[in-house]
Coordinates of C-alpha atoms in Angstrom, one line a residue:
Chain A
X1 CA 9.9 -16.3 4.6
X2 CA 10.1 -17.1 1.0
X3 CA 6.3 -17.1 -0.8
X4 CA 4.5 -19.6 -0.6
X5 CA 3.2 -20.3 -4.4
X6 CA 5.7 -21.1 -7.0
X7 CA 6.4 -19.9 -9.8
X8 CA 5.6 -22.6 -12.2
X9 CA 3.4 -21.4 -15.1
X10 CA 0.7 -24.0 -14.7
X11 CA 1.0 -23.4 -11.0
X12 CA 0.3 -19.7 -11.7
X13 CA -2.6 -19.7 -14.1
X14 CA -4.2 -22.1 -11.7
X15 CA -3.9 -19.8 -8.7
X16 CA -5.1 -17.0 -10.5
X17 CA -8.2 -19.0 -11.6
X18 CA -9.0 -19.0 -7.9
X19 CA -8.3 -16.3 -7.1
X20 CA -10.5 -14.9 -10.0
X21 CA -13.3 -17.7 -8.7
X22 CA -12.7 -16.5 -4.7
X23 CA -12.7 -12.7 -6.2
X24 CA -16.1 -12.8 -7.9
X25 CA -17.8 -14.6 -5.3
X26 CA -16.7 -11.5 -2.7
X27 CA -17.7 -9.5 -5.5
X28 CA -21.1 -10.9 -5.6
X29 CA -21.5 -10.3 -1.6
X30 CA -20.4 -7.4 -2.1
X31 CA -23.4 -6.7 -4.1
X32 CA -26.3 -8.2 -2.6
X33 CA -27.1 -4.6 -0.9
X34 CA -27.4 -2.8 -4.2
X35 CA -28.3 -6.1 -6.3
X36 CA -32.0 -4.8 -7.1
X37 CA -30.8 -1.4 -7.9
X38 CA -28.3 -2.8 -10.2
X39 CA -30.6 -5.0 -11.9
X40 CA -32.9 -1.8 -12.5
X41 CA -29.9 0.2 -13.8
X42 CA -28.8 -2.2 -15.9
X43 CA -32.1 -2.8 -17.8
X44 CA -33.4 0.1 -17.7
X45 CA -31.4 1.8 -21.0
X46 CA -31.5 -1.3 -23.5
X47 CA -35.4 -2.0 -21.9
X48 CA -36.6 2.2 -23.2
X49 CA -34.3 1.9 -26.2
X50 CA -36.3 -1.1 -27.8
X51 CA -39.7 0.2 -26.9
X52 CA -39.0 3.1 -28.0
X53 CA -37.8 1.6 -31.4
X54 CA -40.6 -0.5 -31.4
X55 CA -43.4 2.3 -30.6
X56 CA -41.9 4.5 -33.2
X57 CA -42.3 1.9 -36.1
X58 CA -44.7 -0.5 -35.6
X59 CA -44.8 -1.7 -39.1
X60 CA -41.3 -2.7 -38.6
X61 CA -40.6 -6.4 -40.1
X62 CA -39.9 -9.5 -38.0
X63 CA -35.9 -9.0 -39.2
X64 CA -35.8 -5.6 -37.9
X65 CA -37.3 -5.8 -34.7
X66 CA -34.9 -9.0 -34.2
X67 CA -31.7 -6.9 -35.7
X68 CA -32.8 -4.0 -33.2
X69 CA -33.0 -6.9 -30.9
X70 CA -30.0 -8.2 -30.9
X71 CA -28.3 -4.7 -31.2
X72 CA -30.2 -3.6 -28.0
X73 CA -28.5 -6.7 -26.4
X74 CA -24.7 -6.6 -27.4
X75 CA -25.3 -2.8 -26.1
X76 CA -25.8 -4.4 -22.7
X77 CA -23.3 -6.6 -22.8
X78 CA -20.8 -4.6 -23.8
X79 CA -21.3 -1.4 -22.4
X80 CA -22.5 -2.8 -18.7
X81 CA -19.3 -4.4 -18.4
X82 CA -17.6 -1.4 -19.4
X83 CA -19.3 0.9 -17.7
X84 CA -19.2 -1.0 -14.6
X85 CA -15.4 -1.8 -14.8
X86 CA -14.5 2.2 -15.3
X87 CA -16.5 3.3 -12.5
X88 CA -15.7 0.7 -10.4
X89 CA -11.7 1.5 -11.0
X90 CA -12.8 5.3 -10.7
X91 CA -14.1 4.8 -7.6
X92 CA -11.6 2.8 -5.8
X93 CA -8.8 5.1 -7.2
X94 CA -10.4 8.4 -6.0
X95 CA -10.8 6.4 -2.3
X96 CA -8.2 4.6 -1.7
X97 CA -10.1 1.8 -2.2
X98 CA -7.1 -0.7 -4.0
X99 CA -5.1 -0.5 -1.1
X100 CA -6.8 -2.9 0.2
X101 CA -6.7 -5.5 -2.3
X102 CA -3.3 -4.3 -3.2
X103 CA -2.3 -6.2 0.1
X104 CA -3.8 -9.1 -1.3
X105 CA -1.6 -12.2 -3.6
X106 CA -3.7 -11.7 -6.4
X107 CA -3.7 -10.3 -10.1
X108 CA -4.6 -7.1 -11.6
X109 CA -6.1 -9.4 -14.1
X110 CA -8.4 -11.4 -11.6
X111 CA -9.6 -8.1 -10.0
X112 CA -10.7 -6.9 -12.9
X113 CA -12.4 -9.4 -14.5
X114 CA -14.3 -10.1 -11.2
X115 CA -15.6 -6.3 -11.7
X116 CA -16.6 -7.0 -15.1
X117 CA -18.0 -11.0 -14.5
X118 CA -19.9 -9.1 -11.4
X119 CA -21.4 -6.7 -14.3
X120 CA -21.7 -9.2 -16.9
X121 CA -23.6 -11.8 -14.8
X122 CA -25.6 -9.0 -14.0
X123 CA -26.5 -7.8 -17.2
X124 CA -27.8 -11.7 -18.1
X125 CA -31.2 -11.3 -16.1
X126 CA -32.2 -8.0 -18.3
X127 CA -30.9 -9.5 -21.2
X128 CA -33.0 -12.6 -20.5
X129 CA -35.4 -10.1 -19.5
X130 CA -35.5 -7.8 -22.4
X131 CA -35.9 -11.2 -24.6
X132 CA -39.3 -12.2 -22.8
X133 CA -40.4 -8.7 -23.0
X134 CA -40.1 -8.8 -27.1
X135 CA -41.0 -11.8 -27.4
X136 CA -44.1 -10.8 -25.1
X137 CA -45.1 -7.5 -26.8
X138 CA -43.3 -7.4 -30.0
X139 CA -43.9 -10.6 -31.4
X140 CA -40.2 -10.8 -31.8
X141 CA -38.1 -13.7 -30.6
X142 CA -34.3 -14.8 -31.3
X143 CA -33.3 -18.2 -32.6
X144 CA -30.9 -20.1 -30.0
X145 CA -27.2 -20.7 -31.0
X146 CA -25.1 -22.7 -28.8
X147 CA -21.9 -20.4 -29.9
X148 CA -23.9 -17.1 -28.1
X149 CA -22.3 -17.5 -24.7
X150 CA -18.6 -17.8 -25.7
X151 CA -19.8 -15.0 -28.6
X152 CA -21.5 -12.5 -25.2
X153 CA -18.4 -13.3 -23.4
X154 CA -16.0 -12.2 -26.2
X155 CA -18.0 -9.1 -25.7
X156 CA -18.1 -8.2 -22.6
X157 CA -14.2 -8.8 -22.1
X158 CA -13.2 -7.5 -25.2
X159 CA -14.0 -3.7 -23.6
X160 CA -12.7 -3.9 -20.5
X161 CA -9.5 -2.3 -21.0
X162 CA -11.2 0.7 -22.0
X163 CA -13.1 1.0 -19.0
X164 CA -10.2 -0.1 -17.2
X165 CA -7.9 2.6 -18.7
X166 CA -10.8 5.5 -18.6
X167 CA -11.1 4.6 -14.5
X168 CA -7.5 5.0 -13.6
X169 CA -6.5 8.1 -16.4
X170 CA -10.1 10.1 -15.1
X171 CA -9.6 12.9 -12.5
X172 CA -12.0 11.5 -10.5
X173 CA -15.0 9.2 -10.0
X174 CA -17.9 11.8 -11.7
X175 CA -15.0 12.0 -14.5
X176 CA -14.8 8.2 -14.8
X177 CA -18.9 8.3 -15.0
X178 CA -19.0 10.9 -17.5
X179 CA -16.4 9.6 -19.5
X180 CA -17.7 5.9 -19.4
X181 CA -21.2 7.2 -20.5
X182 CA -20.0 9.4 -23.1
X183 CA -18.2 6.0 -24.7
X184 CA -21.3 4.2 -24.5
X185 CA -23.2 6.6 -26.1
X186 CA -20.8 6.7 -28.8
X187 CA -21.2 3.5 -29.4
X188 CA -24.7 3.4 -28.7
X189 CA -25.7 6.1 -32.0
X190 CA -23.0 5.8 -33.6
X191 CA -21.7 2.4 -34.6
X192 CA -24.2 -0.2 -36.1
X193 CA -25.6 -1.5 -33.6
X194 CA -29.5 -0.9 -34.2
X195 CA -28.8 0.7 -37.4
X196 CA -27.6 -1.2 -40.4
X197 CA -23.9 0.1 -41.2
X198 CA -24.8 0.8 -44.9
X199 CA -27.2 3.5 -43.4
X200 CA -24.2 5.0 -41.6
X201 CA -22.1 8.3 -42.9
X202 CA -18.8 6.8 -44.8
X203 CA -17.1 8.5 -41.6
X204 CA -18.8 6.4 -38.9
X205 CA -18.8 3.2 -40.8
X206 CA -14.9 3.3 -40.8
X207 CA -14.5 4.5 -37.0
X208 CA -17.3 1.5 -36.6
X209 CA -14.3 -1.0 -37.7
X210 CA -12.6 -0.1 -34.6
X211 CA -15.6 -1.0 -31.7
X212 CA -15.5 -4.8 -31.0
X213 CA -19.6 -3.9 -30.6
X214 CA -19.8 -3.9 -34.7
X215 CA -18.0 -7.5 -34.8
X216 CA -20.5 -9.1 -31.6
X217 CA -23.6 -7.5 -33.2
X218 CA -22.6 -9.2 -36.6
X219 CA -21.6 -12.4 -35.4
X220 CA -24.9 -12.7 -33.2
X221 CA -27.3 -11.8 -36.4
X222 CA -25.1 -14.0 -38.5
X223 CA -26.0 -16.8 -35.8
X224 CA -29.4 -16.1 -35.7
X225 CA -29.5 -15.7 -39.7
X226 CA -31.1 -12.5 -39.5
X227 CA -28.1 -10.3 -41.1
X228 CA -29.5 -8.4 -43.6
X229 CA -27.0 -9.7 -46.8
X230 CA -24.5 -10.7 -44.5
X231 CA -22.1 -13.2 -45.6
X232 CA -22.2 -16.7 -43.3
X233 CA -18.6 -16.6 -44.0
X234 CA -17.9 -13.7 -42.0
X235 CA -18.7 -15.4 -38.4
X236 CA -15.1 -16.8 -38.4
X237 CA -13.6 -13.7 -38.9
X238 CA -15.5 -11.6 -36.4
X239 CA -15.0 -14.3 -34.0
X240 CA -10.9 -13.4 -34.6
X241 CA -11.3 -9.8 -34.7
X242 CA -13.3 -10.2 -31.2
X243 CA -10.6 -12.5 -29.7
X244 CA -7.9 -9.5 -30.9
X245 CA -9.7 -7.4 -29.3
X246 CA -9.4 -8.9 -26.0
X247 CA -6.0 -9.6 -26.4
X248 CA -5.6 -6.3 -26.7
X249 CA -7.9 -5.1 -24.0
X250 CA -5.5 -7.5 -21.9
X251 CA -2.3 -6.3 -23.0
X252 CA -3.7 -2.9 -22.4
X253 CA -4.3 -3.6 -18.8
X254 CA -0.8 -5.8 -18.3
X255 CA 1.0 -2.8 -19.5
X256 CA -0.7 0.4 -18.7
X257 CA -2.4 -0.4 -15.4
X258 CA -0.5 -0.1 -12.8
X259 CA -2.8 -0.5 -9.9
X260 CA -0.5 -0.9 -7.1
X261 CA 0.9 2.8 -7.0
Chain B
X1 CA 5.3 -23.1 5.1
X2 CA 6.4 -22.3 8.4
X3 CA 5.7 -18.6 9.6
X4 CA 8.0 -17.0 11.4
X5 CA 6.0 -15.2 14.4
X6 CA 9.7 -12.8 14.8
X7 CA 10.8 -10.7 12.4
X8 CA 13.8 -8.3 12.4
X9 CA 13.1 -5.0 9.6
X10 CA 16.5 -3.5 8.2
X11 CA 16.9 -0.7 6.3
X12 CA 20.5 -0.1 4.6
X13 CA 20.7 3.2 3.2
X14 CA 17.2 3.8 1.5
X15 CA 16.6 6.4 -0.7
X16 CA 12.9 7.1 -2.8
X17 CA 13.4 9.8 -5.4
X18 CA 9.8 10.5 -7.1
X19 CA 9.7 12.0 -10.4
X20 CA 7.4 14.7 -10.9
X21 CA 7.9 15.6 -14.8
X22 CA 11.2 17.1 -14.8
X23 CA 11.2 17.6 -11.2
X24 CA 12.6 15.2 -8.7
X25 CA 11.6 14.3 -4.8
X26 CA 13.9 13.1 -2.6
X27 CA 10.8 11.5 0.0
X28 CA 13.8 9.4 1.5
X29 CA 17.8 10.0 1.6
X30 CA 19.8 7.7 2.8
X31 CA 17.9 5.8 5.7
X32 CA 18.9 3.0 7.5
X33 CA 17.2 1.9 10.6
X34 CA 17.1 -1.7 12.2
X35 CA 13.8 -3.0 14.4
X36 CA 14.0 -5.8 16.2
X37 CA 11.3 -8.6 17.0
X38 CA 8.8 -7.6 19.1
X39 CA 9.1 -4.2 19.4
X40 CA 6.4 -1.8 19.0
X41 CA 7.4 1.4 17.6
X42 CA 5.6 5.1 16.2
X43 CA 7.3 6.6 13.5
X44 CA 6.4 10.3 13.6
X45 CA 6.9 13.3 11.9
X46 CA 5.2 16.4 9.9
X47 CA 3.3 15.9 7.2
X48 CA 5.2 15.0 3.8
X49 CA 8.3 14.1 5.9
X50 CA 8.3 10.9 4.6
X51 CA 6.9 8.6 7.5
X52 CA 4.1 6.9 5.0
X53 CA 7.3 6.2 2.1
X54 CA 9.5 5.0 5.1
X55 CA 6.8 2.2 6.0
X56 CA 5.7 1.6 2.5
X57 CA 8.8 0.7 1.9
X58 CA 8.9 -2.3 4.4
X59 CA 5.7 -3.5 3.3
X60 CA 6.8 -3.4 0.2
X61 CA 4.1 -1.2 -1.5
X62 CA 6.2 0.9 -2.7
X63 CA 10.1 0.2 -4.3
X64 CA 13.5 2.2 -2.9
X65 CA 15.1 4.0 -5.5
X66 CA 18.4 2.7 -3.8
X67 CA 19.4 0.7 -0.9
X68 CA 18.3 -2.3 0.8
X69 CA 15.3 -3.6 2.7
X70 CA 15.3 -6.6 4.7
X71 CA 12.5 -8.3 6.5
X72 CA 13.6 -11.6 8.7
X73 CA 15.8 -13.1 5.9
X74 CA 13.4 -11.9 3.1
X75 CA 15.3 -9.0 0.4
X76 CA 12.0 -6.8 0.2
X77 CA 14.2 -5.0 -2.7
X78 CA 14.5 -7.3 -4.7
X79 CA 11.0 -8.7 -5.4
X80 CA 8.6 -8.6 -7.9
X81 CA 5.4 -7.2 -7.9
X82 CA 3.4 -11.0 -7.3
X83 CA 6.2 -12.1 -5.0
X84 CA 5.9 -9.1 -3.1
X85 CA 2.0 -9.5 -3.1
X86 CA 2.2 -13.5 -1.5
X87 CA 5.2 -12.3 0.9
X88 CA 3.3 -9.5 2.7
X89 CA -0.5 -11.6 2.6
X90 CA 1.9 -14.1 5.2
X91 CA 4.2 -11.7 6.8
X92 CA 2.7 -8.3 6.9
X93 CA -1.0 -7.1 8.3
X94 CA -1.4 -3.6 7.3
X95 CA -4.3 -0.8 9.1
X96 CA -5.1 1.9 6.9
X97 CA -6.3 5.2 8.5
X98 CA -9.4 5.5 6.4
X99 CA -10.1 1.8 7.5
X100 CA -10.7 0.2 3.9
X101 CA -13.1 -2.4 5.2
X102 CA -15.6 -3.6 2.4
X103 CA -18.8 -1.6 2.9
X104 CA -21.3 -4.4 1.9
X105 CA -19.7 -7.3 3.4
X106 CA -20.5 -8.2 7.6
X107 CA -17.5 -7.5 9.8
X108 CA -16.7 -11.1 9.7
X109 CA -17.2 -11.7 6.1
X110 CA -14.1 -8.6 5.9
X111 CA -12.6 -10.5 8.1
X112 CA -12.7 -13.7 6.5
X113 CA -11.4 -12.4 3.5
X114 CA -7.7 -12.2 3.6
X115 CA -7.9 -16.0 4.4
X116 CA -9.2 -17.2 2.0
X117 CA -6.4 -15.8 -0.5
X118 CA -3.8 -17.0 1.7
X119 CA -5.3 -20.4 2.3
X120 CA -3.0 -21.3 5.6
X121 CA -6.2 -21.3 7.4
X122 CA -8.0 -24.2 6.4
X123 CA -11.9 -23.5 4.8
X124 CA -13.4 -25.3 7.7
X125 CA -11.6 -22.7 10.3
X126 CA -12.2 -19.5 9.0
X127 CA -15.2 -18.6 10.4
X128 CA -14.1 -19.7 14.0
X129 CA -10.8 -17.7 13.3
X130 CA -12.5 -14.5 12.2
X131 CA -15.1 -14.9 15.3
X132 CA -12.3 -15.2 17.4
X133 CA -10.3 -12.5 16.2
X134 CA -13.6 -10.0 16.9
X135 CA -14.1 -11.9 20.1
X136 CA -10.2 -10.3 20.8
X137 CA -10.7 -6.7 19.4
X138 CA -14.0 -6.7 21.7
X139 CA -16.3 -6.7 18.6
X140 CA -18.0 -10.6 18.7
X141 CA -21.5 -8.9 19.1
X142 CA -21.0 -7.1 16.1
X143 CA -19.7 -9.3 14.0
X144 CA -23.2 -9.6 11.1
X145 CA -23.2 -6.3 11.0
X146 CA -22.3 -3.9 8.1
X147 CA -19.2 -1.1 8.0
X148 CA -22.0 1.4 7.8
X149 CA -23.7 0.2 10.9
X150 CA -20.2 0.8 12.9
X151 CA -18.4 3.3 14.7
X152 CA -15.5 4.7 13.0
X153 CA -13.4 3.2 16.2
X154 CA -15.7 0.0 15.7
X155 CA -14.6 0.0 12.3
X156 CA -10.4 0.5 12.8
X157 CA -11.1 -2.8 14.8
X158 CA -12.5 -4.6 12.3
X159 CA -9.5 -3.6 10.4
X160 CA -7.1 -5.1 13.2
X161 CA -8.8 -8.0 13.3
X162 CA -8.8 -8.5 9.3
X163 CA -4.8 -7.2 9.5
X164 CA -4.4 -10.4 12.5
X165 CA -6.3 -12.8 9.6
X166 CA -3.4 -14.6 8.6
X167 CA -1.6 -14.7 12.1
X168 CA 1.3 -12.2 10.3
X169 CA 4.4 -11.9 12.5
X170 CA 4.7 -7.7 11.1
X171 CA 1.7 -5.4 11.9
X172 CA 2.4 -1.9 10.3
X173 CA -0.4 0.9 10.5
X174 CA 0.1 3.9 8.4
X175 CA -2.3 7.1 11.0
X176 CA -4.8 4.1 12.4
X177 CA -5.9 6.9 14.4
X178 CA -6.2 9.6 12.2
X179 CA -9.6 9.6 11.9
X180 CA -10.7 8.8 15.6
X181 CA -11.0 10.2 18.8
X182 CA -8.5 10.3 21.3
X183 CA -10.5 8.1 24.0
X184 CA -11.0 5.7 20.9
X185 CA -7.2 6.6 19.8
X186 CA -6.3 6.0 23.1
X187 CA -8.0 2.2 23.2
X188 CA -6.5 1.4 19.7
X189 CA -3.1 1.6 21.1
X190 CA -4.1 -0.6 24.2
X191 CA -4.9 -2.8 21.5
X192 CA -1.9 -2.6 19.9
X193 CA -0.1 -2.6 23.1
X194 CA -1.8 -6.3 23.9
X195 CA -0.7 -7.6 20.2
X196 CA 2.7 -6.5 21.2
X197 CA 2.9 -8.4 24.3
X198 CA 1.4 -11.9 22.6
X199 CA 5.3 -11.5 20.3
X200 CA 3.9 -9.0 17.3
X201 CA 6.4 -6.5 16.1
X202 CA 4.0 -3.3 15.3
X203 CA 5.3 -0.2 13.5
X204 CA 2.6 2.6 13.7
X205 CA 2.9 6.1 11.7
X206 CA 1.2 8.9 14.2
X207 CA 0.8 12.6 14.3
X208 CA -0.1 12.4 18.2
X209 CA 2.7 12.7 20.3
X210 CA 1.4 11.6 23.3
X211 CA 0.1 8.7 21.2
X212 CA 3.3 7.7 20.0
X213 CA 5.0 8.2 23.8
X214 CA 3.3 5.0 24.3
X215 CA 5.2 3.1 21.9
X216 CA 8.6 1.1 23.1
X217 CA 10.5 3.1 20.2
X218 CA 9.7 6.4 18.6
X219 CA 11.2 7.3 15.1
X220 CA 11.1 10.9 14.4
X221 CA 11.6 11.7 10.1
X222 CA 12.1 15.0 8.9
X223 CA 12.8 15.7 5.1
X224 CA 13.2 12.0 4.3
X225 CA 15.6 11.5 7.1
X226 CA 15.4 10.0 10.5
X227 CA 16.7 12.4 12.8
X228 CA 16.0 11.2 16.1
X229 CA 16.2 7.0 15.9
X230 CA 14.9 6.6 19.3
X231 CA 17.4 4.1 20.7

């Protein structure tokens, strides 16, 4: 009766790669019944935000609608994720719901990231979406960068051991949502996302340095050469501060998550 | 790997302290208990007496604070977390009372899905398998249909069928009737009753007495003991 996979380390990462693969595909069927919704929910924020920007200053140059842009964007990728990954643990702690999967041989790590690939593939219709719609109405479009995908995924994992954390320490699901939007808000007005950070009180520009959000938005406009003074020798660096920050999201959830109880 | 359709559970002297800030509970002292292949047996007692910690343990959810737990020749005590995780997904099928089915996935598709993390039945099979195993809890005609579009007794056979999945030789179901009625109670147990006779060894936690009469074996736990073994 001894188990059946070994221990081997290769062995180990390869059986969690399918069971991350087999994971999100479940996770996908489990979403065709709300996939429409989902799709609405997810664009709807970023989609008002950048009118919204747009209506109020339509005078705006080329380099700010595409900085508000791309700010508008690492906001979806980011938050979504997050947002989806907190509620989602909110959720299925408040009913029950990991006892189920708790049964099953897989990782902490897998389940999770199938919540947040769920949310992340997701949020790349809007996004796509949102980039039509600019370039449609606001004249505004976003040179192509090959390093973008690894750069949105960076993103998207690099919060997920917030959300993670902020599902399983809330009370309860409404909690979890509350707490989850309240982040992305925060990170939302208060980091510089759509604004540039020289614009920002000294206070927020230093509590800025610790949301992975300021490094993606950076690196992005640094890709698409629209950072206004930036310095092209940055990109390396935020690309290390956004790998840290998944390490740490990881650690975070290897060590503080304990799912099973 | 072969698996082994008979398993014999032993419990040497099993205690589970939780620690509740500087408070401690004792939900098991000193339990040892021995169920042999086959048999089909209710564990019963008040609620908090420790019935749902005395079956966690054997599934290995949850860790004794001392003692030993054996399933067939397997140390439950002594596993990790991921070990523990692959041994029960061959060994162990496991009802929940509040069902836990997916609720945007068919019932076959719930079904389905223990398999394909265990991988003993091949891709090609699984279908057929899950079919069959609805065709067996009397639920083939339902099998496209959604959690939401089930009875709750409809639904806690769903749950048998996805806990049968991997053909484990341990079925343990922690108050599968809790939320059902007691003609639908009563029809779960037949159920279980028929598993039992195909060689399953089936360990269910109850409230009902006259539920758990029908059991070969009834375990009554009070305070974290077992004061009436049943034997």
């Amino acid at each position: 009766m001894s188990p059946e996979r070994s221990h081997i380390p290769g062995s180990r990462f390869r059986s969690s790669l399918r069971d991350f693969f087999l994971l999100t595909w479940w996770q996908l069927l489990n979403a065709r019944a709300t996939a429409l919704l989902g799709l609405l929910l997810f664009s709807v924020f970023p989609l008002g935000l950048l009118m919204f920007l747009f209506f109020l200053g339509r005078d705006m140059s080329e380099r700010t609608r595409q900085y508000i842009l791309i700010g508008n964007l690492v906001y979806a990728f980011a938050m979504n994720g997050m947002l989806a990954v907190g509620q989602e643990v909110g959720w299925h702690k408040e009913n029950a719901g990991f006892d189920f999967y708790a049964t099953l041989p897989i990782s902490k790590h897998a389940l999770l990231l199938s919540f947040l690939t769920r949310a992340v593939l997701a949020t790349f219709i809007p996004g796509i979406l949102i980039m039509l719609l600019a370039r449609l109405f606001f004249q505004v479009s976003l040179p192509f960068s090959p390093l973008l995908l690894p750069l949105l995924v960076l993103t998207a994992y690099s919060m997920v051991g917030a959300g993670a954390l902020i599902g399983l320490y809330a009370p309860d699901t409404r909690a979890a949502v509350y707490a989850t939007q309240f982040m992305a808000l925060l990170v939302a007005y208060f980091s510089p996302l759509m604004v540039p950070k020289e614009h920002l009180p000294a206070p927020l520009q230093w509590t800025s340095m610790i949301l992975p959000t300021t490094y993606a938005a950076e690196a992005w406009r640094l890709l698409s050469r629209v950072e206004i003074g930036g310095d092209p020798s940055r990109l390396m660096l935020d690309f290390v501060v956004l790998v840290e920050f998944v390490f740490i999201s990881f650690a975070l959830i290897e060590y503080k998550f304990d799912w099973r109880k | 790997m072969a698996i082994p359709q008979q398993v014999t559970i032993v419990l040497n002297e099993v205690t589970k302290v939780y620690q509740s800030g500087e408070d401690e509970l004792v939900a098991l002292d000193k339990v040892s208990l021995r169920v042999d292949p086959g048999e089909f047996v209710a564990v019963v007692g008040k609620s908090g007496s420790g019935k749902s910690t005395l079956i966690n343990m054997i599934t290995g959810i949850d860790h004794p604070t001392e003692g030993e737990v054996w399933v067939g020749d397997t140390p439950i005590h002594t596993l990790g977390e991921s070990a523990l995780a692959r041994w029960r997904s061959h060994n162990v099928g496991i009802v929940f009372q509040f069902f836990q089915l997916l609720p945007t996935l068919t019932a076959v598709e719930n079904v389905m899905l223990p398999m394909d993390f265990n991988g003993r039945v091949p891709r090609r099979q699984r279908f057929g398998r899950a079919m069959s195993l609805l065709t067996q809890v009397g639920l083939a005609d339902h099998a496209h249909k959604l959690p939401s579009e089930l009875s709750g007794g409809q639904q806690q056979r769903v749950a048998i069928a996805r806990a049968l999945a991997n053909d484990p030789p341990l079925i343990v179901a922690d108050e599968p009737t809790g939320n059902l009625d007691s003609h639908t109670a009563a029809d779960m147990f037949a159920l279980f009753e028929a598993l039992v006779d195909e060689g399953k060894t089936i360990l269910v936690v109850t409230h009902d007495p006259d539920l758990a009469r029908r059991a070969h074996r009834v375990i009554t736990i009070a305070d974290g003991r077992i004061v009436d073994d049943g034997r």
